[in-house]
């Protein structure tokens, strides 16, 4: 019997592919590998992996197209692997339904943390109501959804309704990066361009939330992409 989570690794560079699969195997994951986008789609259908690690630069098709195809019929978590500086393609992949990204070069600790987060989220989503716990605590930060109350070191934070909504949105997706567009859509609705407003709100939130707003611990900036609430501080 084998209950190890199964990861589909889609990476055409052999060195990187071997490096990643060695890390995964050593950490009790089962791995299937391919270097092609078309094969990634058919292997997903035939093996139903628990998670897909997807390089965006593939020889036969664009990784973005793979995300688009997969999201038509499956919600299996997708973590895209992308080169440094390719912010726009990461944002596109996330907006098309990828769950997170990791930038090359990365270390094994970062890779494993991303995978754990995604597997935890997808397990929660399959348990009825599991993701809707009444409160969440990270370090000294506590958010009580029912009382609509955010506390830091036991003291209530005075937040505007918009600031509260932003914090709750990030907390509901804790550990995951949310793109600027996603946050704006969720808070202000579609067909708006509130990029500057989001930035101003985030600055205000950090002033209230972070000891040193220039080096935030709770809400991390993903440069050119969006924001992520840390699972641990
Ligand atoms: Ca590649």
mmCIF file of C-alpha atoms and ligand atoms in Angstrom:
data_model
loop_
_atom_site.group_PDB
_atom_site.id
_atom_site.type_symbol
_atom_site.label_atom_id
_atom_site.label_comp_id
_atom_site.label_asym_id
_atom_site.label_seq_id
_atom_site.Cartn_x
_atom_site.Cartn_y
_atom_site.Cartn_z
ATOM 1 C CA UNK A 1 0.000 0.000 0.000
ATOM 2 C CA UNK A 2 1.203 3.455 -0.855
ATOM 3 C CA UNK A 3 -0.423 6.538 0.625
ATOM 4 C CA UNK A 4 2.293 8.952 -0.392
ATOM 5 C CA UNK A 5 0.987 12.077 -2.096
ATOM 6 C CA UNK A 6 1.570 11.849 -5.834
ATOM 7 C CA UNK A 7 3.196 14.812 -7.541
ATOM 8 C CA UNK A 8 3.304 15.318 -11.289
ATOM 9 C CA UNK A 9 6.524 17.133 -12.141
ATOM 10 C CA UNK A 10 6.464 18.929 -15.480
ATOM 11 C CA UNK A 11 9.951 20.197 -16.306
ATOM 12 C CA UNK A 12 11.937 19.845 -19.514
ATOM 13 C CA UNK A 13 15.387 20.644 -18.120
ATOM 14 C CA UNK A 14 16.752 17.312 -16.999
ATOM 15 C CA UNK A 15 19.089 18.706 -14.331
ATOM 16 C CA UNK A 16 16.310 20.652 -12.623
ATOM 17 C CA UNK A 17 13.862 17.792 -13.035
ATOM 18 C CA UNK A 18 16.266 15.351 -11.356
ATOM 19 C CA UNK A 19 17.046 17.855 -8.596
ATOM 20 C CA UNK A 20 13.360 18.393 -7.796
ATOM 21 C CA UNK A 21 12.361 14.739 -7.978
ATOM 22 C CA UNK A 22 15.256 13.771 -5.665
ATOM 23 C CA UNK A 23 14.004 16.281 -3.079
ATOM 24 C CA UNK A 24 10.425 15.066 -3.400
ATOM 25 C CA UNK A 25 11.298 11.379 -3.205
ATOM 26 C CA UNK A 26 13.508 11.977 -0.158
ATOM 27 C CA UNK A 27 10.559 13.698 1.519
ATOM 28 C CA UNK A 28 8.077 10.893 1.031
ATOM 29 C CA UNK A 29 6.312 11.989 -2.107
ATOM 30 C CA UNK A 30 5.704 9.817 -5.129
ATOM 31 C CA UNK A 31 6.725 11.480 -8.370
ATOM 32 C CA UNK A 32 5.830 11.082 -12.024
ATOM 33 C CA UNK A 33 7.756 13.174 -14.500
ATOM 34 C CA UNK A 34 7.378 14.618 -17.953
ATOM 35 C CA UNK A 35 9.073 17.350 -19.941
ATOM 36 C CA UNK A 36 6.119 18.055 -22.194
ATOM 37 C CA UNK A 37 2.904 20.013 -21.739
ATOM 38 C CA UNK A 38 0.724 17.682 -23.779
ATOM 39 C CA UNK A 39 1.894 14.715 -21.776
ATOM 40 C CA UNK A 40 1.286 16.650 -18.545
ATOM 41 C CA UNK A 41 -2.385 16.935 -19.471
ATOM 42 C CA UNK A 42 -2.788 13.244 -20.332
ATOM 43 C CA UNK A 43 -0.830 12.120 -17.240
ATOM 44 C CA UNK A 44 -3.072 14.309 -15.067
ATOM 45 C CA UNK A 45 -6.124 12.620 -16.528
ATOM 46 C CA UNK A 46 -4.723 9.096 -16.160
ATOM 47 C CA UNK A 47 -3.015 9.406 -12.744
ATOM 48 C CA UNK A 48 -5.000 12.156 -10.926
ATOM 49 C CA UNK A 49 -1.969 13.471 -9.006
ATOM 50 C CA UNK A 50 -2.404 15.331 -5.707
ATOM 51 C CA UNK A 51 -0.418 18.290 -7.022
ATOM 52 C CA UNK A 52 1.196 19.471 -10.251
ATOM 53 C CA UNK A 53 4.537 21.290 -10.347
ATOM 54 C CA UNK A 54 4.543 23.014 -13.710
ATOM 55 C CA UNK A 55 7.460 24.700 -15.437
ATOM 56 C CA UNK A 56 6.090 27.454 -17.678
ATOM 57 C CA UNK A 57 8.781 27.201 -20.369
ATOM 58 C CA UNK A 58 8.101 23.895 -22.137
ATOM 59 C CA UNK A 59 9.232 22.770 -25.597
ATOM 60 C CA UNK A 60 5.895 21.645 -27.077
ATOM 61 C CA UNK A 61 3.441 24.147 -25.592
ATOM 62 C CA UNK A 62 3.324 27.172 -23.333
ATOM 63 C CA UNK A 63 2.840 26.269 -19.658
ATOM 64 C CA UNK A 64 0.114 28.938 -19.538
ATOM 65 C CA UNK A 65 -1.863 26.865 -22.061
ATOM 66 C CA UNK A 66 -1.432 23.808 -19.846
ATOM 67 C CA UNK A 67 -2.928 25.730 -16.902
ATOM 68 C CA UNK A 68 -5.814 26.897 -19.096
ATOM 69 C CA UNK A 69 -6.537 23.371 -20.287
ATOM 70 C CA UNK A 70 -6.310 21.763 -16.831
ATOM 71 C CA UNK A 71 -8.559 24.349 -15.204
ATOM 72 C CA UNK A 72 -11.371 23.482 -17.593
ATOM 73 C CA UNK A 73 -11.800 20.115 -15.937
ATOM 74 C CA UNK A 74 -9.771 19.765 -12.737
ATOM 75 C CA UNK A 75 -9.088 21.676 -9.501
ATOM 76 C CA UNK A 76 -5.878 19.765 -8.691
ATOM 77 C CA UNK A 77 -3.443 22.276 -7.122
ATOM 78 C CA UNK A 78 -0.961 23.701 -9.633
ATOM 79 C CA UNK A 79 2.275 25.343 -8.503
ATOM 80 C CA UNK A 80 4.026 26.993 -11.432
ATOM 81 C CA UNK A 81 7.791 27.105 -11.659
ATOM 82 C CA UNK A 82 9.073 30.170 -13.393
ATOM 83 C CA UNK A 83 12.260 32.073 -14.077
ATOM 84 C CA UNK A 84 13.188 35.171 -12.150
ATOM 85 C CA UNK A 85 11.873 38.339 -13.772
ATOM 86 C CA UNK A 86 8.945 36.675 -15.537
ATOM 87 C CA UNK A 87 6.388 38.377 -13.289
ATOM 88 C CA UNK A 88 3.807 38.862 -15.999
ATOM 89 C CA UNK A 89 3.620 35.171 -16.881
ATOM 90 C CA UNK A 90 3.342 34.254 -13.204
ATOM 91 C CA UNK A 91 0.451 36.678 -12.759
ATOM 92 C CA UNK A 92 -1.219 35.312 -15.879
ATOM 93 C CA UNK A 93 -0.866 31.735 -14.639
ATOM 94 C CA UNK A 94 -2.298 32.665 -11.219
ATOM 95 C CA UNK A 95 -5.196 34.551 -12.776
ATOM 96 C CA UNK A 96 -5.949 31.526 -14.962
ATOM 97 C CA UNK A 97 -6.247 29.340 -11.895
ATOM 98 C CA UNK A 98 -2.747 28.245 -10.876
ATOM 99 C CA UNK A 99 -2.554 28.170 -7.078
ATOM 100 C CA UNK A 100 0.931 29.431 -6.389
ATOM 101 C CA UNK A 101 4.337 29.875 -7.920
ATOM 102 C CA UNK A 102 7.965 29.358 -7.082
ATOM 103 C CA UNK A 103 10.820 31.225 -8.735
ATOM 104 C CA UNK A 104 14.003 29.559 -9.958
ATOM 105 C CA UNK A 105 16.472 29.155 -8.412
ATOM 106 C CA UNK A 106 14.817 27.932 -5.218
ATOM 107 C CA UNK A 107 15.887 25.816 -2.257
ATOM 108 C CA UNK A 108 14.342 22.571 -1.099
ATOM 109 C CA UNK A 109 12.838 24.157 2.040
ATOM 110 C CA UNK A 110 10.906 26.703 -0.016
ATOM 111 C CA UNK A 111 9.708 24.076 -2.485
ATOM 112 C CA UNK A 112 8.501 21.739 0.257
ATOM 113 C CA UNK A 113 6.755 24.573 2.105
ATOM 114 C CA UNK A 114 4.808 25.561 -1.035
ATOM 115 C CA UNK A 115 3.761 21.960 -1.614
ATOM 116 C CA UNK A 116 2.672 21.444 2.012
ATOM 117 C CA UNK A 117 0.569 24.621 1.893
ATOM 118 C CA UNK A 118 -1.198 23.572 -1.291
ATOM 119 C CA UNK A 119 -1.868 20.021 -0.128
ATOM 120 C CA UNK A 120 -3.234 21.318 3.166
ATOM 121 C CA UNK A 121 -5.542 23.745 1.356
ATOM 122 C CA UNK A 122 -6.864 21.142 -1.043
ATOM 123 C CA UNK A 123 -7.467 18.668 1.808
ATOM 124 C CA UNK A 124 -9.401 21.332 3.707
ATOM 125 C CA UNK A 125 -11.530 22.123 0.693
ATOM 126 C CA UNK A 126 -12.662 18.541 0.381
ATOM 127 C CA UNK A 127 -13.729 18.386 4.037
ATOM 128 C CA UNK A 128 -17.129 19.982 4.495
ATOM 129 C CA UNK A 129 -16.741 23.409 6.045
ATOM 130 C CA UNK A 130 -13.150 22.706 7.049
ATOM 131 C CA UNK A 131 -11.785 25.891 5.529
ATOM 132 C CA UNK A 132 -14.284 28.084 7.358
ATOM 133 C CA UNK A 133 -12.920 27.944 10.871
ATOM 134 C CA UNK A 134 -14.148 30.704 13.187
ATOM 135 C CA UNK A 135 -10.778 32.257 13.779
ATOM 136 C CA UNK A 136 -7.147 32.147 12.772
ATOM 137 C CA UNK A 137 -3.958 32.882 14.693
ATOM 138 C CA UNK A 138 -0.555 33.694 13.236
ATOM 139 C CA UNK A 139 2.148 34.727 15.691
ATOM 140 C CA UNK A 140 0.646 37.586 17.734
ATOM 141 C CA UNK A 141 -2.112 38.184 15.204
ATOM 142 C CA UNK A 142 -5.597 36.803 15.791
ATOM 143 C CA UNK A 143 -8.575 37.216 13.490
ATOM 144 C CA UNK A 144 -12.028 36.302 14.758
ATOM 145 C CA UNK A 145 -14.360 36.099 11.760
ATOM 146 C CA UNK A 146 -17.574 35.856 13.760
ATOM 147 C CA UNK A 147 -16.840 38.858 15.961
ATOM 148 C CA UNK A 148 -15.218 40.614 12.996
ATOM 149 C CA UNK A 149 -12.322 41.437 15.255
ATOM 150 C CA UNK A 150 -8.580 41.591 14.561
ATOM 151 C CA UNK A 151 -6.229 41.587 17.528
ATOM 152 C CA UNK A 152 -2.499 42.069 17.761
ATOM 153 C CA UNK A 153 -0.813 41.038 21.013
ATOM 154 C CA UNK A 154 -4.282 40.900 22.575
ATOM 155 C CA UNK A 155 -5.154 44.470 21.581
ATOM 156 C CA UNK A 156 -7.928 45.215 19.140
ATOM 157 C CA UNK A 157 -6.824 46.846 15.878
ATOM 158 C CA UNK A 158 -8.952 49.685 14.581
ATOM 159 C CA UNK A 159 -9.458 48.907 10.923
ATOM 160 C CA UNK A 160 -11.647 50.466 8.271
ATOM 161 C CA UNK A 161 -14.192 48.098 6.662
ATOM 162 C CA UNK A 162 -12.024 47.856 3.530
ATOM 163 C CA UNK A 163 -8.864 47.136 5.549
ATOM 164 C CA UNK A 164 -10.737 44.423 7.434
ATOM 165 C CA UNK A 165 -11.963 42.863 4.190
ATOM 166 C CA UNK A 166 -8.431 42.788 2.756
ATOM 167 C CA UNK A 167 -6.993 41.132 5.863
ATOM 168 C CA UNK A 168 -9.775 38.529 5.924
ATOM 169 C CA UNK A 169 -9.303 37.775 2.226
ATOM 170 C CA UNK A 170 -5.577 37.169 2.727
ATOM 171 C CA UNK A 171 -6.242 35.119 5.864
ATOM 172 C CA UNK A 172 -8.793 32.919 4.089
ATOM 173 C CA UNK A 173 -6.048 32.084 1.600
ATOM 174 C CA UNK A 174 -3.254 32.019 4.143
ATOM 175 C CA UNK A 175 0.112 30.930 2.746
ATOM 176 C CA UNK A 176 -0.999 31.558 -0.817
ATOM 177 C CA UNK A 177 -0.089 34.462 -3.028
ATOM 178 C CA UNK A 178 -3.052 36.545 -4.197
ATOM 179 C CA UNK A 179 -2.565 38.696 -7.284
ATOM 180 C CA UNK A 180 -3.343 42.415 -7.260
ATOM 181 C CA UNK A 181 -6.184 41.821 -9.743
ATOM 182 C CA UNK A 182 -7.678 39.044 -7.643
ATOM 183 C CA UNK A 183 -7.687 41.168 -4.493
ATOM 184 C CA UNK A 184 -9.144 44.162 -6.326
ATOM 185 C CA UNK A 185 -11.882 42.021 -7.890
ATOM 186 C CA UNK A 186 -12.792 40.471 -4.543
ATOM 187 C CA UNK A 187 -12.837 43.764 -2.616
ATOM 188 C CA UNK A 188 -14.078 46.347 -5.114
ATOM 189 C CA UNK A 189 -15.710 44.145 -7.740
ATOM 190 C CA UNK A 190 -14.937 43.648 -11.422
ATOM 191 C CA UNK A 191 -14.379 46.464 -13.933
ATOM 192 C CA UNK A 192 -12.544 48.649 -11.447
ATOM 193 C CA UNK A 193 -8.950 49.741 -11.350
ATOM 194 C CA UNK A 194 -8.104 50.278 -7.734
ATOM 195 C CA UNK A 195 -4.408 49.436 -7.869
ATOM 196 C CA UNK A 196 -3.435 52.694 -6.195
ATOM 197 C CA UNK A 197 -6.223 52.374 -3.606
ATOM 198 C CA UNK A 198 -5.052 48.845 -2.779
ATOM 199 C CA UNK A 199 -1.513 50.109 -2.291
ATOM 200 C CA UNK A 200 -2.696 52.884 0.035
ATOM 201 C CA UNK A 201 -4.865 50.481 2.031
ATOM 202 C CA UNK A 202 -1.998 48.018 2.330
ATOM 203 C CA UNK A 203 0.304 50.761 3.629
ATOM 204 C CA UNK A 204 -2.311 51.683 6.245
ATOM 205 C CA UNK A 205 -2.836 48.037 7.234
ATOM 206 C CA UNK A 206 0.897 47.570 7.678
ATOM 207 C CA UNK A 207 1.188 50.666 9.818
ATOM 208 C CA UNK A 208 -1.344 49.123 12.186
ATOM 209 C CA UNK A 209 -0.200 45.518 11.920
ATOM 210 C CA UNK A 210 3.548 45.434 11.545
ATOM 211 C CA UNK A 211 6.196 46.448 14.092
ATOM 212 C CA UNK A 212 8.364 47.537 11.174
ATOM 213 C CA UNK A 213 6.139 48.288 8.157
ATOM 214 C CA UNK A 214 9.231 48.396 5.917
ATOM 215 C CA UNK A 215 9.957 44.751 6.788
ATOM 216 C CA UNK A 216 6.515 43.198 7.097
ATOM 217 C CA UNK A 217 6.172 39.813 8.811
ATOM 218 C CA UNK A 218 2.472 39.118 8.452
ATOM 219 C CA UNK A 219 1.641 40.314 4.958
ATOM 220 C CA UNK A 220 4.468 39.745 2.503
ATOM 221 C CA UNK A 221 4.822 41.629 -0.788
ATOM 222 C CA UNK A 222 5.366 39.384 -3.802
ATOM 223 C CA UNK A 223 7.047 41.900 -6.079
ATOM 224 C CA UNK A 224 5.152 42.476 -9.322
ATOM 225 C CA UNK A 225 2.579 39.817 -8.397
ATOM 226 C CA UNK A 226 0.597 40.531 -5.241
ATOM 227 C CA UNK A 227 0.501 39.770 -1.516
ATOM 228 C CA UNK A 228 0.687 36.704 0.704
ATOM 229 C CA UNK A 229 -0.195 36.290 4.379
ATOM 230 C CA UNK A 230 2.516 34.320 6.146
ATOM 231 C CA UNK A 231 1.464 31.054 7.795
ATOM 232 C CA UNK A 232 4.188 31.400 10.404
ATOM 233 C CA UNK A 233 6.081 34.421 11.651
HETATM 234 CA CA1 LIG B 1 11.838 24.888 -19.143
#
